PDB file of C-alpha atoms and ligand atoms in Angstrom:
ATOM      1  CA  MET A 743       0.019   0.000  -0.012  1.00  0.00           C
ATOM      2  CA  THR A 744       1.294   3.454  -0.828  1.00  0.00           C
ATOM      3  CA  ASP A 745       1.370   6.215   1.815  1.00  0.00           C
ATOM      4  CA  ALA A 746      -1.416   7.990  -0.053  1.00  0.00           C
ATOM      5  CA  ALA A 747      -3.550   4.828  -0.004  1.00  0.00           C
ATOM      6  CA  ALA A 748      -2.886   4.290   3.702  1.00  0.00           C
ATOM      7  CA  ALA A 749      -4.004   7.829   4.412  1.00  0.00           C
ATOM      8  CA  ARG A 750      -7.347   7.383   2.642  1.00  0.00           C
ATOM      9  CA  PRO A 751     -10.503   6.992   4.744  1.00  0.00           C
ATOM     10  CA  PRO A 752     -12.252   3.595   4.920  1.00  0.00           C
ATOM     11  CA  VAL A 753     -14.167   2.526   1.822  1.00  0.00           C
ATOM     12  CA  LEU A 754     -17.679   3.886   1.789  1.00  0.00           C
ATOM     13  CA  LEU A 755     -20.632   1.949   0.381  1.00  0.00           C
ATOM     14  CA  SER A 756     -23.405   3.698  -1.474  1.00  0.00           C
ATOM     15  CA  PRO A 757     -26.213   1.165  -2.058  1.00  0.00           C
ATOM     16  CA  SER A 758     -28.218   1.890  -5.194  1.00  0.00           C
ATOM     17  CA  LEU A 759     -31.908   2.261  -4.387  1.00  0.00           C
ATOM     18  CA  LEU A 760     -32.705   1.275  -8.010  1.00  0.00           C
ATOM     19  CA  ALA A 761     -32.503  -2.328  -6.806  1.00  0.00           C
ATOM     20  CA  CYS A 762     -34.588  -1.905  -3.682  1.00  0.00           C
ATOM     21  CA  ASP A 763     -38.256  -2.696  -3.145  1.00  0.00           C
ATOM     22  CA  PHE A 764     -39.908   0.652  -3.776  1.00  0.00           C
ATOM     23  CA  ALA A 765     -43.067  -0.466  -2.053  1.00  0.00           C
ATOM     24  CA  ARG A 766     -40.901  -0.694   1.099  1.00  0.00           C
ATOM     25  CA  LEU A 767     -38.636   2.280   0.513  1.00  0.00           C
ATOM     26  CA  GLY A 768     -38.687   3.504   4.102  1.00  0.00           C
ATOM     27  CA  GLU A 769     -37.863   0.027   5.516  1.00  0.00           C
ATOM     28  CA  GLU A 770     -35.085  -0.507   2.951  1.00  0.00           C
ATOM     29  CA  LEU A 771     -33.498   2.834   4.004  1.00  0.00           C
ATOM     30  CA  HIS A 772     -33.881   1.901   7.616  1.00  0.00           C
ATOM     31  CA  THR A 773     -32.125  -1.420   7.066  1.00  0.00           C
ATOM     32  CA  LEU A 774     -29.179   0.414   5.494  1.00  0.00           C
ATOM     33  CA  GLU A 775     -29.058   2.831   8.375  1.00  0.00           C
ATOM     34  CA  GLN A 776     -29.097  -0.029  10.911  1.00  0.00           C
ATOM     35  CA  ALA A 777     -26.323  -1.719   8.958  1.00  0.00           C
ATOM     36  CA  GLY A 778     -24.192   1.400   9.491  1.00  0.00           C
ATOM     37  CA  VAL A 779     -24.214   2.478   5.828  1.00  0.00           C
ATOM     38  CA  PRO A 780     -24.026   6.273   5.612  1.00  0.00           C
ATOM     39  CA  TRP A 781     -24.963   6.828   1.963  1.00  0.00           C
ATOM     40  CA  ALA A 782     -27.780   5.863  -0.403  1.00  0.00           C
ATOM     41  CA  HIS A 783     -27.292   6.134  -4.168  1.00  0.00           C
ATOM     42  CA  VAL A 784     -30.245   7.582  -6.090  1.00  0.00           C
ATOM     43  CA  ASP A 785     -30.294   6.828  -9.809  1.00  0.00           C
ATOM     44  CA  VAL A 786     -32.355   9.253 -11.835  1.00  0.00           C
ATOM     45  CA  MET A 787     -32.952   8.289 -15.486  1.00  0.00           C
ATOM     46  CA  ASP A 788     -34.919  10.268 -18.056  1.00  0.00           C
ATOM     47  CA  GLY A 789     -35.379   7.865 -20.972  1.00  0.00           C
ATOM     48  CA  MET A 790     -33.251  10.171 -23.135  1.00  0.00           C
ATOM     49  CA  PHE A 791     -29.710  10.215 -21.827  1.00  0.00           C
ATOM     50  CA  VAL A 792     -30.172   6.516 -21.053  1.00  0.00           C
ATOM     51  CA  PRO A 793     -32.678   4.102 -22.566  1.00  0.00           C
ATOM     52  CA  ASN A 794     -34.636   3.746 -19.351  1.00  0.00           C
ATOM     53  CA  ILE A 795     -36.785   5.777 -16.969  1.00  0.00           C
ATOM     54  CA  SER A 796     -36.355   5.240 -13.251  1.00  0.00           C
ATOM     55  CA  PHE A 797     -37.803   7.828 -10.932  1.00  0.00           C
ATOM     56  CA  GLY A 798     -37.329  11.457 -10.020  1.00  0.00           C
ATOM     57  CA  LEU A 799     -38.009  14.214  -7.514  1.00  0.00           C
ATOM     58  CA  PRO A 800     -40.950  12.776  -5.507  1.00  0.00           C
ATOM     59  CA  ILE A 801     -39.084   9.589  -4.699  1.00  0.00           C
ATOM     60  CA  LEU A 802     -35.993  11.472  -3.633  1.00  0.00           C
ATOM     61  CA  ALA A 803     -38.175  13.754  -1.440  1.00  0.00           C
ATOM     62  CA  ALA A 804     -39.885  10.728   0.117  1.00  0.00           C
ATOM     63  CA  ALA A 805     -36.521   9.106   0.860  1.00  0.00           C
ATOM     64  CA  ARG A 806     -35.285  12.381   2.381  1.00  0.00           C
ATOM     65  CA  ARG A 807     -38.369  12.601   4.600  1.00  0.00           C
ATOM     66  CA  VAL A 808     -37.800   9.219   6.219  1.00  0.00           C
ATOM     67  CA  SER A 809     -34.049   8.841   6.240  1.00  0.00           C
ATOM     68  CA  PRO A 810     -30.999  10.737   7.555  1.00  0.00           C
ATOM     69  CA  LEU A 811     -28.698   8.990   5.041  1.00  0.00           C
ATOM     70  CA  TYR A 812     -26.559  11.060   2.693  1.00  0.00           C
ATOM     71  CA  MET A 813     -28.512  11.186  -0.587  1.00  0.00           C
ATOM     72  CA  ASP A 814     -25.969  10.534  -3.374  1.00  0.00           C
ATOM     73  CA  VAL A 815     -27.899  11.523  -6.463  1.00  0.00           C
ATOM     74  CA  HIS A 816     -26.674  10.289  -9.897  1.00  0.00           C
ATOM     75  CA  LEU A 817     -28.346  12.211 -12.683  1.00  0.00           C
ATOM     76  CA  MET A 818     -28.552  10.280 -15.956  1.00  0.00           C
ATOM     77  CA  ILE A 819     -30.559  12.998 -17.641  1.00  0.00           C
ATOM     78  CA  GLU A 820     -30.050  15.364 -20.595  1.00  0.00           C
ATOM     79  CA  GLN A 821     -29.076  18.905 -19.656  1.00  0.00           C
ATOM     80  CA  PRO A 822     -29.052  18.261 -15.900  1.00  0.00           C
ATOM     81  CA  GLU A 823     -28.572  21.988 -15.221  1.00  0.00           C
ATOM     82  CA  ARG A 824     -32.315  22.380 -15.799  1.00  0.00           C
ATOM     83  CA  TYR A 825     -33.042  20.422 -12.642  1.00  0.00           C
ATOM     84  CA  LEU A 826     -30.108  20.937 -10.259  1.00  0.00           C
ATOM     85  CA  ARG A 827     -31.977  23.329  -8.004  1.00  0.00           C
ATOM     86  CA  ASP A 828     -35.033  21.056  -7.854  1.00  0.00           C
ATOM     87  CA  PHE A 829     -32.958  18.018  -6.858  1.00  0.00           C
ATOM     88  CA  ALA A 830     -31.061  20.084  -4.282  1.00  0.00           C
ATOM     89  CA  GLU A 831     -34.386  21.256  -2.777  1.00  0.00           C
ATOM     90  CA  ALA A 832     -35.770  17.706  -2.847  1.00  0.00           C
ATOM     91  CA  GLY A 833     -33.016  16.598  -0.527  1.00  0.00           C
ATOM     92  CA  ALA A 834     -29.859  15.680  -2.453  1.00  0.00           C
ATOM     93  CA  ASP A 835     -26.652  15.975  -0.486  1.00  0.00           C
ATOM     94  CA  GLY A 836     -24.478  15.320  -3.497  1.00  0.00           C
ATOM     95  CA  LEU A 837     -25.303  15.695  -7.170  1.00  0.00           C
ATOM     96  CA  THR A 838     -23.332  13.819  -9.824  1.00  0.00           C
ATOM     97  CA  VAL A 839     -23.666  14.780 -13.475  1.00  0.00           C
ATOM     98  CA  GLN A 840     -22.625  12.863 -16.588  1.00  0.00           C
ATOM     99  CA  VAL A 841     -20.010  14.757 -18.551  1.00  0.00           C
ATOM    100  CA  GLU A 842     -21.716  13.649 -21.816  1.00  0.00           C
ATOM    101  CA  SER A 843     -25.073  15.107 -20.762  1.00  0.00           C
ATOM    102  CA  THR A 844     -24.244  18.780 -20.870  1.00  0.00           C
ATOM    103  CA  ARG A 845     -22.340  21.179 -23.129  1.00  0.00           C
ATOM    104  CA  HIS A 846     -21.358  23.111 -19.996  1.00  0.00           C
ATOM    105  CA  ILE A 847     -19.918  20.694 -17.469  1.00  0.00           C
ATOM    106  CA  HIS A 848     -17.892  23.420 -15.777  1.00  0.00           C
ATOM    107  CA  ARG A 849     -20.962  25.545 -15.289  1.00  0.00           C
ATOM    108  CA  ALA A 850     -23.042  22.580 -14.028  1.00  0.00           C
ATOM    109  CA  VAL A 851     -20.396  21.714 -11.412  1.00  0.00           C
ATOM    110  CA  GLY A 852     -20.273  25.329 -10.293  1.00  0.00           C
ATOM    111  CA  GLN A 853     -24.050  25.499  -9.990  1.00  0.00           C
ATOM    112  CA  ILE A 854     -24.117  22.428  -7.754  1.00  0.00           C
ATOM    113  CA  ARG A 855     -21.594  23.992  -5.417  1.00  0.00           C
ATOM    114  CA  GLU A 856     -23.461  27.291  -5.453  1.00  0.00           C
ATOM    115  CA  LEU A 857     -26.487  25.335  -4.239  1.00  0.00           C
ATOM    116  CA  GLY A 858     -24.401  24.225  -1.301  1.00  0.00           C
ATOM    117  CA  LYS A 859     -24.212  20.589  -2.427  1.00  0.00           C
ATOM    118  CA  ARG A 860     -21.245  18.327  -3.097  1.00  0.00           C
ATOM    119  CA  ALA A 861     -20.497  18.179  -6.825  1.00  0.00           C
ATOM    120  CA  GLY A 862     -19.708  15.005  -8.708  1.00  0.00           C
ATOM    121  CA  VAL A 863     -18.771  14.273 -12.290  1.00  0.00           C
ATOM    122  CA  THR A 864     -19.089  10.944 -14.045  1.00  0.00           C
ATOM    123  CA  LEU A 865     -18.427   9.437 -17.434  1.00  0.00           C
ATOM    124  CA  ASN A 866     -19.491   6.439 -19.443  1.00  0.00           C
ATOM    125  CA  PRO A 867     -17.164   3.460 -20.099  1.00  0.00           C
ATOM    126  CA  GLY A 868     -16.635   4.693 -23.681  1.00  0.00           C
ATOM    127  CA  THR A 869     -15.747   8.277 -22.816  1.00  0.00           C
ATOM    128  CA  PRO A 870     -12.030   9.213 -22.716  1.00  0.00           C
ATOM    129  CA  LEU A 871     -10.872  10.131 -19.180  1.00  0.00           C
ATOM    130  CA  GLU A 872      -9.535  13.422 -20.563  1.00  0.00           C
ATOM    131  CA  ALA A 873     -13.120  14.640 -20.731  1.00  0.00           C
ATOM    132  CA  ILE A 874     -13.199  15.177 -16.981  1.00  0.00           C
ATOM    133  CA  ARG A 875      -9.716  16.571 -16.461  1.00  0.00           C
ATOM    134  CA  PRO A 876     -10.775  20.238 -16.818  1.00  0.00           C
ATOM    135  CA  VAL A 877     -13.173  20.014 -13.847  1.00  0.00           C
ATOM    136  CA  LEU A 878     -11.210  17.619 -11.602  1.00  0.00           C
ATOM    137  CA  ALA A 879     -10.065  20.382  -9.307  1.00  0.00           C
ATOM    138  CA  ASP A 880     -13.654  21.612  -8.888  1.00  0.00           C
ATOM    139  CA  VAL A 881     -15.393  18.393  -7.879  1.00  0.00           C
ATOM    140  CA  ASP A 882     -15.909  16.544  -4.599  1.00  0.00           C
ATOM    141  CA  LEU A 883     -16.524  13.217  -6.268  1.00  0.00           C
ATOM    142  CA  VAL A 884     -15.506  11.447  -9.483  1.00  0.00           C
ATOM    143  CA  LEU A 885     -17.613   8.484 -10.496  1.00  0.00           C
ATOM    144  CA  VAL A 886     -16.200   5.891 -12.940  1.00  0.00           C
ATOM    145  CA  MET A 887     -19.064   4.055 -14.586  1.00  0.00           C
ATOM    146  CA  SER A 888     -18.251   0.364 -14.882  1.00  0.00           C
ATOM    147  CA  VAL A 889     -21.311  -0.449 -16.994  1.00  0.00           C
ATOM    148  CA  ASN A 890     -23.146   1.539 -19.660  1.00  0.00           C
ATOM    149  CA  PRO A 891     -25.663   3.363 -17.499  1.00  0.00           C
ATOM    150  CA  GLY A 892     -29.346   2.697 -17.754  1.00  0.00           C
ATOM    151  CA  PHE A 893     -30.008  -0.513 -15.945  1.00  0.00           C
ATOM    152  CA  GLY A 894     -29.129  -2.248 -12.704  1.00  0.00           C
ATOM    153  CA  GLY A 895     -27.888  -5.793 -12.686  1.00  0.00           C
ATOM    154  CA  GLN A 896     -25.433  -5.538 -15.625  1.00  0.00           C
ATOM    155  CA  LYS A 897     -22.105  -7.244 -15.870  1.00  0.00           C
ATOM    156  CA  PHE A 898     -19.047  -5.321 -14.673  1.00  0.00           C
ATOM    157  CA  ILE A 899     -16.706  -4.164 -17.468  1.00  0.00           C
ATOM    158  CA  PRO A 900     -13.254  -5.409 -16.428  1.00  0.00           C
ATOM    159  CA  ALA A 901     -11.385  -2.569 -18.166  1.00  0.00           C
ATOM    160  CA  SER A 902     -12.925  -0.272 -15.567  1.00  0.00           C
ATOM    161  CA  VAL A 903     -10.242  -1.280 -13.024  1.00  0.00           C
ATOM    162  CA  GLU A 904      -7.571   0.373 -15.165  1.00  0.00           C
ATOM    163  CA  ARG A 905      -9.733   3.443 -15.578  1.00  0.00           C
ATOM    164  CA  VAL A 906     -10.075   3.721 -11.800  1.00  0.00           C
ATOM    165  CA  ARG A 907      -6.274   3.456 -11.476  1.00  0.00           C
ATOM    166  CA  GLU A 908      -5.798   6.239 -14.012  1.00  0.00           C
ATOM    167  CA  VAL A 909      -8.322   8.542 -12.369  1.00  0.00           C
ATOM    168  CA  ARG A 910      -6.620   7.882  -9.032  1.00  0.00           C
ATOM    169  CA  ARG A 911      -3.387   9.090 -10.630  1.00  0.00           C
ATOM    170  CA  MET A 912      -5.077  12.164 -12.079  1.00  0.00           C
ATOM    171  CA  LEU A 913      -6.538  13.064  -8.670  1.00  0.00           C
ATOM    172  CA  ASP A 914      -3.319  12.476  -6.749  1.00  0.00           C
ATOM    173  CA  ASP A 915      -1.386  14.540  -9.313  1.00  0.00           C
ATOM    174  CA  ILE A 916      -3.434  17.598  -8.447  1.00  0.00           C
ATOM    175  CA  GLY A 917      -3.635  16.797  -4.728  1.00  0.00           C
ATOM    176  CA  SER A 918      -7.409  16.299  -4.855  1.00  0.00           C
ATOM    177  CA  GLN A 919      -9.164  14.619  -1.940  1.00  0.00           C
ATOM    178  CA  ALA A 920     -12.253  13.936  -4.024  1.00  0.00           C
ATOM    179  CA  ASP A 921     -14.102  10.669  -3.528  1.00  0.00           C
ATOM    180  CA  LEU A 922     -13.392   8.116  -6.260  1.00  0.00           C
ATOM    181  CA  GLN A 923     -16.601   6.197  -6.777  1.00  0.00           C
ATOM    182  CA  VAL A 924     -17.350   3.198  -9.009  1.00  0.00           C
ATOM    183  CA  ASP A 925     -20.829   2.195 -10.202  1.00  0.00           C
ATOM    184  CA  GLY A 926     -22.158  -0.794 -12.135  1.00  0.00           C
ATOM    185  CA  GLY A 927     -21.783  -4.486 -11.602  1.00  0.00           C
ATOM    186  CA  VAL A 928     -19.832  -3.916  -8.394  1.00  0.00           C
ATOM    187  CA  THR A 929     -19.882  -6.982  -6.155  1.00  0.00           C
ATOM    188  CA  ALA A 930     -18.061  -8.293  -3.080  1.00  0.00           C
ATOM    189  CA  GLN A 931     -15.964 -10.255  -5.560  1.00  0.00           C
ATOM    190  CA  ASN A 932     -14.567  -7.297  -7.512  1.00  0.00           C
ATOM    191  CA  ALA A 933     -14.599  -4.743  -4.655  1.00  0.00           C
ATOM    192  CA  ARG A 934     -11.070  -5.482  -3.495  1.00  0.00           C
ATOM    193  CA  ALA A 935      -9.522  -4.932  -6.926  1.00  0.00           C
ATOM    194  CA  LEU A 936     -11.353  -1.605  -7.265  1.00  0.00           C
ATOM    195  CA  VAL A 937     -10.206  -0.383  -3.849  1.00  0.00           C
ATOM    196  CA  ASP A 938      -6.638  -1.484  -4.609  1.00  0.00           C
ATOM    197  CA  ALA A 939      -6.814   0.563  -7.817  1.00  0.00           C
ATOM    198  CA  GLY A 940      -7.761   3.620  -5.738  1.00  0.00           C
ATOM    199  CA  ALA A 941     -11.538   3.650  -5.363  1.00  0.00           C
ATOM    200  CA  THR A 942     -12.819   5.047  -2.053  1.00  0.00           C
ATOM    201  CA  ASN A 943     -16.541   4.656  -2.643  1.00  0.00           C
ATOM    202  CA  LEU A 944     -18.485   1.747  -4.133  1.00  0.00           C
ATOM    203  CA  VAL A 945     -22.026   1.821  -5.484  1.00  0.00           C
ATOM    204  CA  ALA A 946     -23.849  -1.516  -5.514  1.00  0.00           C
ATOM    205  CA  GLY A 947     -27.480  -2.233  -6.275  1.00  0.00           C
ATOM    206  CA  SER A 948     -28.238  -5.883  -6.992  1.00  0.00           C
ATOM    207  CA  ALA A 949     -25.242  -7.128  -4.981  1.00  0.00           C
ATOM    208  CA  ILE A 950     -26.771  -5.516  -1.887  1.00  0.00           C
ATOM    209  CA  PHE A 951     -30.550  -5.607  -2.299  1.00  0.00           C
ATOM    210  CA  GLY A 952     -30.502  -8.895  -4.183  1.00  0.00           C
ATOM    211  CA  ALA A 953     -28.306 -10.653  -1.629  1.00  0.00           C
ATOM    212  CA  GLU A 954     -29.584 -13.840  -0.102  1.00  0.00           C
ATOM    213  CA  GLY A 955     -30.489 -12.745   3.418  1.00  0.00           C
ATOM    214  CA  GLY A 956     -31.350  -9.216   2.317  1.00  0.00           C
ATOM    215  CA  ALA A 957     -29.540  -5.877   2.228  1.00  0.00           C
ATOM    216  CA  ALA A 958     -27.881  -6.244   5.636  1.00  0.00           C
ATOM    217  CA  ALA A 959     -26.253  -9.505   4.482  1.00  0.00           C
ATOM    218  CA  GLY A 960     -25.282  -7.829   1.218  1.00  0.00           C
ATOM    219  CA  VAL A 961     -23.531  -5.067   3.124  1.00  0.00           C
ATOM    220  CA  GLN A 962     -21.758  -7.568   5.358  1.00  0.00           C
ATOM    221  CA  ALA A 963     -20.412  -9.417   2.290  1.00  0.00           C
ATOM    222  CA  PHE A 964     -18.713  -6.192   1.172  1.00  0.00           C
ATOM    223  CA  ARG A 965     -17.280  -5.611   4.631  1.00  0.00           C
ATOM    224  CA  ASP A 966     -15.852  -9.128   4.727  1.00  0.00           C
ATOM    225  CA  ALA A 967     -14.355  -8.721   1.262  1.00  0.00           C
ATOM    226  CA  LEU A 968     -12.689  -5.456   2.246  1.00  0.00           C
ATOM    227  CA  ALA A 969     -11.569  -6.415   5.723  1.00  0.00           C
TER     228      ALA A 969
HETATM  229  C1  DX5 B1236     -26.659   2.061 -13.670  1.00  0.00           C
HETATM  230  C2  DX5 B1236     -26.814   2.807 -12.350  1.00  0.00           C
HETATM  231  C3  DX5 B1236     -26.296   2.018 -11.245  1.00  0.00           C
HETATM  232  C4  DX5 B1236     -27.004   0.754 -10.963  1.00  0.00           C
HETATM  233  C5  DX5 B1236     -26.089  -0.186 -10.231  1.00  0.00           C
HETATM  234  O1  DX5 B1236     -27.159   2.885 -14.700  1.00  0.00           O
HETATM  235  O2  DX5 B1236     -26.152   4.042 -12.372  1.00  0.00           O
HETATM  236  O3  DX5 B1236     -26.199   2.792 -10.028  1.00  0.00           O
HETATM  237  O4  DX5 B1236     -28.190   0.906 -10.199  1.00  0.00           O
HETATM  238  O5  DX5 B1236     -26.743  -1.393 -10.130  1.00  0.00           O
HETATM  239  P1  DX5 B1236     -25.891  -2.749 -10.058  1.00  0.00           P
HETATM  240  O6  DX5 B1236     -25.036  -2.661  -8.820  1.00  0.00           O
HETATM  241  O7  DX5 B1236     -26.956  -3.827  -9.952  1.00  0.00           O
HETATM  242  O8  DX5 B1236     -25.046  -2.848 -11.290  1.00  0.00           O
HETATM  243 ZN1   ZN B1237     -25.711   5.096 -10.424  1.00  0.00          ZN
END
């Protein structure tokens, strides 16, 4: 382990609510809280940026009402700047925008921070990492997508590990303390390799909510893998 890696805080899990039972949203959030998970990942899809529609503001607001968890909102929507204020007001703590979804990524990141929220940037598996370099110093979180966004339960793209390693280098080079998050097909089996490559924050949907024994067991499997 390098000194920089040793100095990093413990890996944070951000379970993706996309895979939870929406009819029991409050209970699912409570289970996460009881399991000591501090974040919940909220996947917003508009049927345009990605070929699927998930949910939007009312679900985030409902989650916010019943849970103290940090709401980690991942916007997979065209021109997210149109809705940043609404998501901030609905209860987001962090807002992550796709670099491909706006012509003005620098402005979008600035707007998130002006709203008093933590700003994240993310990119699809086919987007060159150079696309995020201009805003790296301005973000609190970088998310490396390890599937093509749009659906839960997809297979992890193995080349993502190298992309995480490269983003880790890019962040360390500028002395950034930003979270380095990975999302898509993350499991207790590939978690270790991602953390070794420099990830500090793992999103997992089906691996947590689909775990035999429920979400608490899913969380425990990650803890065991990372111990
Ligand atoms: C994919 C979403 C992910 C997804 C992860 O478009 O951004 O957050 O819910 O789900 P799993 O862990 O099942 O791949
Ligand atoms: Zn996501």
